[in-house]
Amino acid sequence: MAGQAANRADAVTAAVDGAFRPLLQQYDVPGIAVAVTVDGQEYFFNYGVASKASGAPVTRDTIFEIGSVSKTFTATLASAAQVLGKVSFDDHPGTFMPQLRGTAVDKASLLDLGTFTAGGFPLQFPDAVTNDAEMLAYFQKWKPDAAPGTQRRYSNPSIGLFGHIAGLAMKADFAGLVETEIFAKLGLAHSHIRMPAAEMDAYAWGYNKAGQPVRVNPGVFDAEAYGVKSTAADMIRFVEANIRPETLEPPLRQAIEGTHIGYSKVGGMVQGLGWEQYPYPVTLDRLLAGNSNQMSLEANAATPLTPPQVPAGPTLFNKTGSTNGFGAYVAFVPDRKIGIVMLANRNFPISARVTAAHAVLEKLSAGAP
């Protein structure tokens, strides 16, 4: 058994080193943390530095901005709110925000908001939207360019409103709810939306295109859309919770299972809550298409799955995330009990992240000893 474990560790190391180590030089990435899980066994790989100034090395406990991977936590909280009977995804925004009753956005359901199919919200709020009053005015004036449920347009305002309403329904601050109801209950001790002073030394510096150190700026719905900071150790624990939700206590188990339901087909991808799904095994071309600029920056036809579907066979779940100074990617296949997390302190091309992770998962799925 010891020999078999050593062989597997060697195989995982070779796969990760071969896929990720070249990216540091190729894309001038200061630091990368990779975590892999295989049958519940965790492996950690750390490359480069968390800060160019201090030279502090990346570790499994270095805190990175995970960008839009945050949306998977927003989805989990909203799913928990539905499990607890605080919301129904068939509800409309005006039920919880009377200021939006009768507006165009009120024709969309909460599910439409959470799956980016409300009718055409942009990727980001306009620069003029800087506070809650301007956010409300924006939604009151918004005009759709498609009927709810027919078009997917990836959007921070859309899922931001989805998470905001979940917080209103649970009668608590959204960030506090995620930190207490999701992070704490999953044992994610070093994951935060609001960075505590005691953890700042572990918080990596991100680096922008000019190579300058940066961290994420506050913004409307930042907590809901892109505000989580986490570590490779915490994120692989979250992946393992998604691989084996049956190990969790309800309602958290049901909440996570709820994020694995598919709601619409968009090209070769199925959109769930937070996570995007692909039948597994999946070709690299199909995975790249699902994570392309066309998917993230353009409107794409969405075909509702009626009724919504739990995956019928082996399925890969994935999510990318970026801020100005950081890049992340998470993917896992519950049926194969394999998963991977990559956190970096530079926003380098998503195609390179996906290609590297796909290569590792292919080797793990092929049966690394």
Short mmCIF file of C-alpha atoms in Angstrom, two decimals:
data_model
loop_
_atom_site.label_atom_id
_atom_site.label_comp_id
_atom_site.label_asym_id
_atom_site.label_seq_id
_atom_site.Cartn_x
_atom_site.Cartn_y
_atom_site.Cartn_z
CA MET A 1 0.00 0.00 0.00
CA ALA A 2 2.84 2.39 0.84
CA GLY A 3 4.43 1.71 -2.52
CA GLN A 4 1.14 2.31 -4.32
CA ALA A 5 0.66 5.63 -2.47
CA ALA A 6 4.21 6.69 -3.36
CA ASN A 7 3.64 5.80 -7.00
CA ARG A 8 0.44 7.83 -7.06
CA ALA A 9 2.16 10.80 -5.41
CA ASP A 10 4.96 10.63 -7.99
CA ALA A 11 2.44 10.46 -10.84
CA VAL A 12 0.43 13.40 -9.50
CA THR A 13 3.62 15.43 -9.00
CA ALA A 14 4.79 14.73 -12.54
CA ALA A 15 1.40 15.69 -13.97
CA VAL A 16 1.10 18.96 -12.03
CA ASP A 17 4.72 20.01 -12.50
CA GLY A 18 4.55 19.31 -16.22
CA ALA A 19 1.34 21.29 -16.67
CA PHE A 20 1.76 24.26 -14.32
CA ARG A 21 5.43 24.96 -13.70
CA PRO A 22 6.03 26.26 -17.28
CA LEU A 23 3.26 28.84 -16.85
CA LEU A 24 5.27 30.91 -14.38
CA GLN A 25 7.83 31.88 -16.97
CA GLN A 26 5.51 31.79 -19.96
CA TYR A 27 3.09 34.33 -18.46
CA ASP A 28 5.38 36.03 -15.92
CA VAL A 29 3.30 34.72 -13.01
CA PRO A 30 4.96 35.47 -9.65
CA GLY A 31 3.27 32.62 -7.80
CA ILE A 32 0.89 29.68 -8.24
CA ALA A 33 -0.67 27.32 -5.70
CA VAL A 34 -2.15 24.07 -6.99
CA ALA A 35 -4.11 21.54 -4.94
CA VAL A 36 -5.28 18.16 -6.22
CA THR A 37 -7.59 15.61 -4.62
CA VAL A 38 -7.68 11.95 -5.67
CA ASP A 39 -9.97 9.58 -3.75
CA GLY A 40 -9.88 11.96 -0.78
CA GLN A 41 -6.09 12.23 -0.74
CA GLU A 42 -4.84 15.80 -1.04
CA TYR A 43 -1.67 16.92 -2.80
CA PHE A 44 -0.26 20.45 -2.73
CA PHE A 45 2.17 22.14 -5.11
CA ASN A 46 3.51 25.64 -4.55
CA TYR A 47 5.44 27.70 -7.06
CA GLY A 48 7.04 31.13 -6.80
CA VAL A 49 6.27 33.97 -4.46
CA ALA A 50 3.24 35.57 -2.84
CA SER A 51 4.96 38.96 -2.92
CA LYS A 52 7.76 40.17 -5.13
CA ALA A 53 8.72 42.75 -2.52
CA SER A 54 9.08 40.40 0.43
CA GLY A 55 9.94 37.25 -1.49
CA ALA A 56 7.55 35.29 0.73
CA PRO A 57 7.02 31.88 -0.87
CA VAL A 58 3.60 30.61 -1.92
CA THR A 59 2.23 27.95 0.44
CA ARG A 60 -1.03 25.97 0.71
CA ASP A 61 -2.14 28.67 3.19
CA THR A 62 -1.34 31.72 1.05
CA ILE A 63 -4.55 33.73 0.57
CA PHE A 64 -5.40 34.57 -3.04
CA GLU A 65 -8.31 36.47 -4.58
CA ILE A 66 -10.45 33.87 -6.35
CA GLY A 67 -12.49 36.32 -8.45
CA SER A 68 -15.62 34.81 -9.95
CA VAL A 69 -15.06 31.43 -8.31
CA SER A 70 -16.75 33.41 -5.51
CA LYS A 71 -20.00 32.89 -7.41
CA THR A 72 -19.99 29.22 -6.39
CA PHE A 73 -20.20 30.32 -2.74
CA THR A 74 -22.98 32.78 -3.58
CA ALA A 75 -24.82 29.93 -5.28
CA THR A 76 -24.33 27.68 -2.25
CA LEU A 77 -25.73 30.31 0.11
CA ALA A 78 -28.74 30.99 -2.13
CA SER A 79 -29.31 27.25 -2.44
CA ALA A 80 -29.23 27.01 1.36
CA ALA A 81 -31.80 29.82 1.55
CA GLN A 82 -34.11 27.78 -0.68
CA VAL A 83 -33.53 24.60 1.35
CA LEU A 84 -34.49 26.55 4.49
CA GLY A 85 -37.64 27.86 2.82
CA LYS A 86 -36.51 31.48 2.90
CA VAL A 87 -36.75 31.84 -0.88
CA SER A 88 -38.00 29.98 -3.90
CA PHE A 89 -36.00 30.29 -7.09
CA ASP A 90 -39.36 30.89 -8.78
CA ASP A 91 -39.74 34.11 -6.78
CA HIS A 92 -39.17 37.49 -8.38
CA PRO A 93 -36.94 40.33 -7.14
CA GLY A 94 -39.84 42.56 -6.15
CA THR A 95 -40.90 40.04 -3.51
CA PHE A 96 -37.83 41.02 -1.49
CA MET A 97 -37.09 44.47 -2.91
CA PRO A 98 -40.36 46.43 -3.18
CA GLN A 99 -38.50 49.19 -5.05
CA LEU A 100 -38.24 46.80 -8.02
CA ARG A 101 -41.88 45.73 -8.22
CA GLY A 102 -43.31 46.23 -11.68
CA THR A 103 -39.95 46.91 -13.31
CA ALA A 104 -38.49 44.91 -16.18
CA VAL A 105 -36.14 43.03 -13.88
CA ASP A 106 -39.12 41.91 -11.80
CA LYS A 107 -40.27 39.80 -14.76
CA ALA A 108 -37.19 37.62 -14.25
CA SER A 109 -37.10 34.93 -11.58
CA LEU A 110 -34.37 34.52 -9.01
CA LEU A 111 -33.26 31.47 -10.99
CA ASP A 112 -32.88 33.66 -14.08
CA LEU A 113 -30.65 36.01 -12.11
CA GLY A 114 -28.55 33.15 -10.72
CA THR A 115 -28.04 31.52 -14.12
CA PHE A 116 -27.39 34.75 -16.09
CA THR A 117 -30.60 34.38 -18.11
CA ALA A 118 -32.60 37.39 -16.84
CA GLY A 119 -32.51 39.07 -20.24
CA GLY A 120 -29.14 40.68 -20.86
CA PHE A 121 -27.31 42.29 -17.97
CA PRO A 122 -23.76 43.42 -18.81
CA LEU A 123 -20.64 41.87 -17.34
CA GLN A 124 -20.13 44.82 -14.96
CA PHE A 125 -22.17 47.67 -13.57
CA PRO A 126 -21.58 51.00 -15.32
CA ASP A 127 -18.84 53.03 -13.61
CA ALA A 128 -21.49 55.45 -12.32
CA VAL A 129 -22.99 52.76 -10.05
CA THR A 130 -21.01 53.12 -6.82
CA ASN A 131 -23.56 52.66 -4.00
CA ASP A 132 -26.84 50.98 -3.16
CA ALA A 133 -28.99 53.94 -4.23
CA GLU A 134 -27.34 53.99 -7.67
CA MET A 135 -27.68 50.20 -7.85
CA LEU A 136 -31.43 50.44 -7.27
CA ALA A 137 -31.77 53.20 -9.85
CA TYR A 138 -29.85 51.08 -12.34
CA PHE A 139 -32.15 48.09 -11.91
CA GLN A 140 -35.26 50.28 -11.99
CA LYS A 141 -34.24 51.70 -15.39
CA TRP A 142 -32.78 48.53 -16.90
CA LYS A 143 -34.27 47.34 -20.19
CA PRO A 144 -33.81 43.71 -21.32
CA ASP A 145 -32.88 42.66 -24.82
CA ALA A 146 -34.24 39.12 -24.51
CA ALA A 147 -37.07 37.32 -22.73
CA PRO A 148 -36.13 35.76 -19.37
CA GLY A 149 -34.70 32.27 -19.71
CA THR A 150 -33.77 32.49 -23.40
CA GLN A 151 -30.33 34.11 -23.41
CA ARG A 152 -27.28 33.66 -21.20
CA ARG A 153 -25.16 36.73 -20.66
CA TYR A 154 -22.55 36.28 -17.94
CA SER A 155 -23.00 39.14 -15.49
CA ASN A 156 -21.85 40.32 -12.08
CA PRO A 157 -24.95 42.52 -11.58
CA SER A 158 -27.18 39.51 -12.31
CA ILE A 159 -25.70 37.04 -9.84
CA GLY A 160 -24.93 39.93 -7.51
CA LEU A 161 -28.64 40.71 -7.23
CA PHE A 162 -29.32 36.98 -6.78
CA GLY A 163 -26.96 36.84 -3.79
CA HIS A 164 -28.13 40.17 -2.41
CA ILE A 165 -31.72 38.91 -2.36
CA ALA A 166 -30.62 35.69 -0.64
CA GLY A 167 -29.12 37.82 2.10
CA LEU A 168 -32.28 39.91 2.40
CA ALA A 169 -34.39 36.75 2.60
CA MET A 170 -32.20 35.39 5.39
CA LYS A 171 -32.35 38.78 7.12
CA ALA A 172 -28.60 39.15 7.52
CA ASP A 173 -25.58 40.69 5.84
CA PHE A 174 -24.54 38.65 2.81
CA ALA A 175 -20.81 38.60 3.59
CA GLY A 176 -21.45 37.61 7.18
CA LEU A 177 -23.78 34.81 6.08
CA VAL A 178 -21.21 33.32 3.71
CA GLU A 179 -18.51 33.54 6.36
CA THR A 180 -20.63 31.93 9.11
CA GLU A 181 -22.98 29.61 7.22
CA ILE A 182 -20.64 28.38 4.48
CA PHE A 183 -16.98 28.97 5.35
CA ALA A 184 -17.26 28.15 9.05
CA LYS A 185 -19.49 25.12 8.59
CA LEU A 186 -17.17 23.67 5.93
CA GLY A 187 -14.08 24.33 8.05
CA LEU A 188 -12.65 26.91 5.63
CA ALA A 189 -10.69 28.71 8.32
CA HIS A 190 -8.70 30.98 6.01
CA SER A 191 -11.43 32.01 3.56
CA HIS A 192 -12.82 35.53 3.82
CA ILE A 193 -14.85 38.17 2.11
CA ARG A 194 -13.80 40.81 4.64
CA MET A 195 -10.10 40.29 5.31
CA PRO A 196 -9.31 40.25 9.05
CA ALA A 197 -6.21 42.14 10.16
CA ALA A 198 -4.74 38.96 11.63
CA GLU A 199 -4.67 37.33 8.16
CA MET A 200 -3.16 40.18 6.16
CA ASP A 201 0.35 38.77 6.30
CA ALA A 202 -0.88 35.66 4.48
CA TYR A 203 -2.68 37.69 1.76
CA ALA A 204 -0.71 37.55 -1.48
CA TRP A 205 -0.16 40.61 -3.62
CA GLY A 206 -1.61 40.37 -7.08
CA TYR A 207 0.18 41.82 -10.09
CA ASN A 208 -1.51 43.67 -12.93
CA LYS A 209 -0.53 43.78 -16.59
CA ALA A 210 2.10 46.42 -15.84
CA GLY A 211 3.57 44.23 -13.10
CA GLN A 212 2.39 46.55 -10.33
CA PRO A 213 1.12 45.11 -7.02
CA VAL A 214 -2.68 45.35 -6.73
CA ARG A 215 -5.58 44.04 -4.71
CA VAL A 216 -9.28 44.05 -5.46
CA ASN A 217 -11.18 47.33 -5.11
CA PRO A 218 -14.52 47.58 -3.32
CA GLY A 219 -17.60 47.79 -5.51
CA VAL A 220 -21.34 47.22 -5.53
CA PHE A 221 -22.02 43.47 -5.13
CA ASP A 222 -18.31 42.70 -4.89
CA ALA A 223 -18.98 40.21 -2.08
CA GLU A 224 -21.58 38.37 -4.14
CA ALA A 225 -19.73 38.32 -7.46
CA TYR A 226 -15.97 38.27 -6.97
CA GLY A 227 -15.01 39.13 -3.39
CA VAL A 228 -13.84 35.87 -1.80
CA LYS A 229 -10.19 35.41 -0.80
CA SER A 230 -9.09 31.87 -0.04
CA THR A 231 -6.24 29.37 0.07
CA ALA A 232 -5.45 26.24 -1.89
CA ALA A 233 -6.00 24.20 1.28
CA ASP A 234 -9.45 25.68 1.87
CA MET A 235 -10.50 25.51 -1.77
CA ILE A 236 -9.61 21.83 -2.15
CA ARG A 237 -11.64 21.20 1.01
CA PHE A 238 -14.55 22.96 -0.70
CA VAL A 239 -14.01 20.79 -3.78
CA GLU A 240 -14.09 17.67 -1.61
CA ALA A 241 -17.36 18.85 -0.07
CA ASN A 242 -18.75 19.10 -3.60
CA ILE A 243 -17.40 15.66 -4.53
CA ARG A 244 -18.90 14.05 -1.39
CA PRO A 245 -21.78 16.23 -0.17
CA GLU A 246 -23.24 13.16 1.54
CA THR A 247 -20.58 13.61 4.23
CA LEU A 248 -22.13 16.94 5.29
CA GLU A 249 -24.96 17.69 7.66
CA PRO A 250 -28.22 18.92 6.15
CA PRO A 251 -29.14 21.54 5.07
CA LEU A 252 -25.61 22.26 3.83
CA ARG A 253 -25.54 18.91 2.05
CA GLN A 254 -28.77 19.75 0.24
CA ALA A 255 -27.52 23.24 -0.54
CA ILE A 256 -24.40 21.94 -2.24
CA GLU A 257 -26.35 19.26 -4.08
CA GLY A 258 -28.64 22.04 -5.29
CA THR A 259 -25.73 23.77 -7.01
CA HIS A 260 -25.14 20.62 -9.10
CA ILE A 261 -28.49 20.84 -10.87
CA GLY A 262 -28.35 21.91 -14.52
CA TYR A 263 -30.81 24.58 -15.64
CA SER A 264 -29.96 25.45 -19.24
CA LYS A 265 -27.82 24.26 -22.13
CA VAL A 266 -25.54 26.87 -23.64
CA GLY A 267 -23.47 25.50 -26.50
CA GLY A 268 -21.56 22.49 -25.18
CA MET A 269 -21.95 23.58 -21.56
CA VAL A 270 -24.76 23.18 -19.02
CA GLN A 271 -25.28 26.15 -16.70
CA GLY A 272 -25.97 25.36 -13.07
CA LEU A 273 -25.83 27.62 -10.06
CA GLY A 274 -22.26 28.89 -9.91
CA TRP A 275 -20.80 25.76 -11.47
CA GLU A 276 -20.75 25.01 -15.20
CA GLN A 277 -21.10 21.38 -16.26
CA TYR A 278 -19.78 19.09 -19.00
CA PRO A 279 -20.31 15.36 -19.61
CA TYR A 280 -17.08 13.58 -18.66
CA PRO A 281 -14.72 12.73 -20.23
CA VAL A 282 -14.69 16.11 -21.98
CA THR A 283 -12.39 17.18 -24.80
CA LEU A 284 -10.09 20.12 -24.25
CA ASP A 285 -11.70 21.93 -27.20
CA ARG A 286 -15.15 21.69 -25.63
CA LEU A 287 -13.85 22.89 -22.26
CA LEU A 288 -12.03 25.80 -23.87
CA ALA A 289 -15.16 26.77 -25.81
CA GLY A 290 -17.20 26.79 -22.61
CA ASN A 291 -14.63 29.03 -20.91
CA SER A 292 -14.02 31.31 -23.91
CA ASN A 293 -14.47 35.05 -24.28
CA GLN A 294 -17.55 34.32 -26.38
CA MET A 295 -19.13 32.72 -23.32
CA SER A 296 -18.04 35.37 -20.83
CA LEU A 297 -18.39 38.54 -22.91
CA GLU A 298 -21.21 37.88 -25.39
CA ALA A 299 -24.86 36.88 -25.31
CA ASN A 300 -25.45 33.19 -26.07
CA ALA A 301 -28.68 31.33 -26.72
CA ALA A 302 -29.83 29.33 -23.69
CA THR A 303 -32.12 26.30 -23.92
CA PRO A 304 -33.92 25.65 -20.62
CA LEU A 305 -33.71 22.11 -19.28
CA THR A 306 -37.26 21.22 -18.35
CA PRO A 307 -37.34 19.89 -15.77
CA PRO A 308 -33.94 20.91 -14.43
CA GLN A 309 -31.53 17.99 -14.50
CA VAL A 310 -29.22 16.30 -12.08
CA PRO A 311 -26.32 14.97 -14.18
CA ALA A 312 -27.14 11.49 -15.47
CA GLY A 313 -23.54 10.33 -15.81
CA PRO A 314 -19.97 11.36 -15.00
CA THR A 315 -19.78 15.15 -15.08
CA LEU A 316 -17.02 17.74 -14.83
CA PHE A 317 -17.93 20.87 -12.88
CA ASN A 318 -15.77 23.96 -13.30
CA LYS A 319 -15.48 27.68 -12.66
CA THR A 320 -12.91 30.31 -13.56
CA GLY A 321 -12.21 33.50 -11.66
CA SER A 322 -10.16 36.64 -12.23
CA THR A 323 -9.48 40.02 -10.67
CA ASN A 324 -7.03 42.59 -11.96
CA GLY A 325 -4.15 40.89 -10.17
CA PHE A 326 -5.23 37.29 -9.69
CA GLY A 327 -6.41 34.25 -11.67
CA ALA A 328 -8.13 31.08 -10.46
CA TYR A 329 -9.58 27.88 -11.82
CA VAL A 330 -11.42 25.02 -10.10
CA ALA A 331 -12.61 21.75 -11.66
CA PHE A 332 -13.75 18.40 -10.29
CA VAL A 333 -15.43 15.15 -11.37
CA PRO A 334 -17.42 13.63 -8.49
CA ASP A 335 -17.83 10.21 -10.14
CA ARG A 336 -14.05 9.88 -10.49
CA LYS A 337 -13.36 11.49 -7.09
CA ILE A 338 -10.80 13.83 -8.65
CA GLY A 339 -10.50 17.60 -8.46
CA ILE A 340 -8.05 20.45 -8.92
CA VAL A 341 -7.65 24.02 -7.68
CA MET A 342 -5.27 26.57 -9.18
CA LEU A 343 -4.71 29.99 -7.61
CA ALA A 344 -2.29 32.54 -9.07
CA ASN A 345 -1.30 36.13 -8.32
CA ARG A 346 -1.53 37.21 -11.94
CA ASN A 347 -4.56 37.25 -14.23
CA PHE A 348 -3.06 35.14 -17.03
CA PRO A 349 -5.12 33.64 -19.89
CA ILE A 350 -8.01 31.40 -18.89
CA SER A 351 -7.22 29.13 -21.83
CA ALA A 352 -3.81 28.36 -20.29
CA ARG A 353 -5.36 27.60 -16.89
CA VAL A 354 -7.97 25.30 -18.40
CA THR A 355 -5.44 23.53 -20.62
CA ALA A 356 -3.12 22.82 -17.70
CA ALA A 357 -5.90 21.60 -15.39
CA HIS A 358 -7.41 19.44 -18.13
CA ALA A 359 -4.05 17.77 -18.72
CA VAL A 360 -3.75 16.92 -15.02
CA LEU A 361 -7.31 15.62 -14.73
CA GLU A 362 -6.86 13.47 -17.83
CA LYS A 363 -3.85 11.78 -16.25
CA LEU A 364 -5.64 11.32 -12.93
CA SER A 365 -8.73 9.93 -14.63
CA ALA A 366 -6.61 7.55 -16.68
CA GLY A 367 -5.65 5.93 -13.41
CA ALA A 368 -2.55 7.38 -11.86
CA PRO A 369 -1.42 4.56 -9.59
#
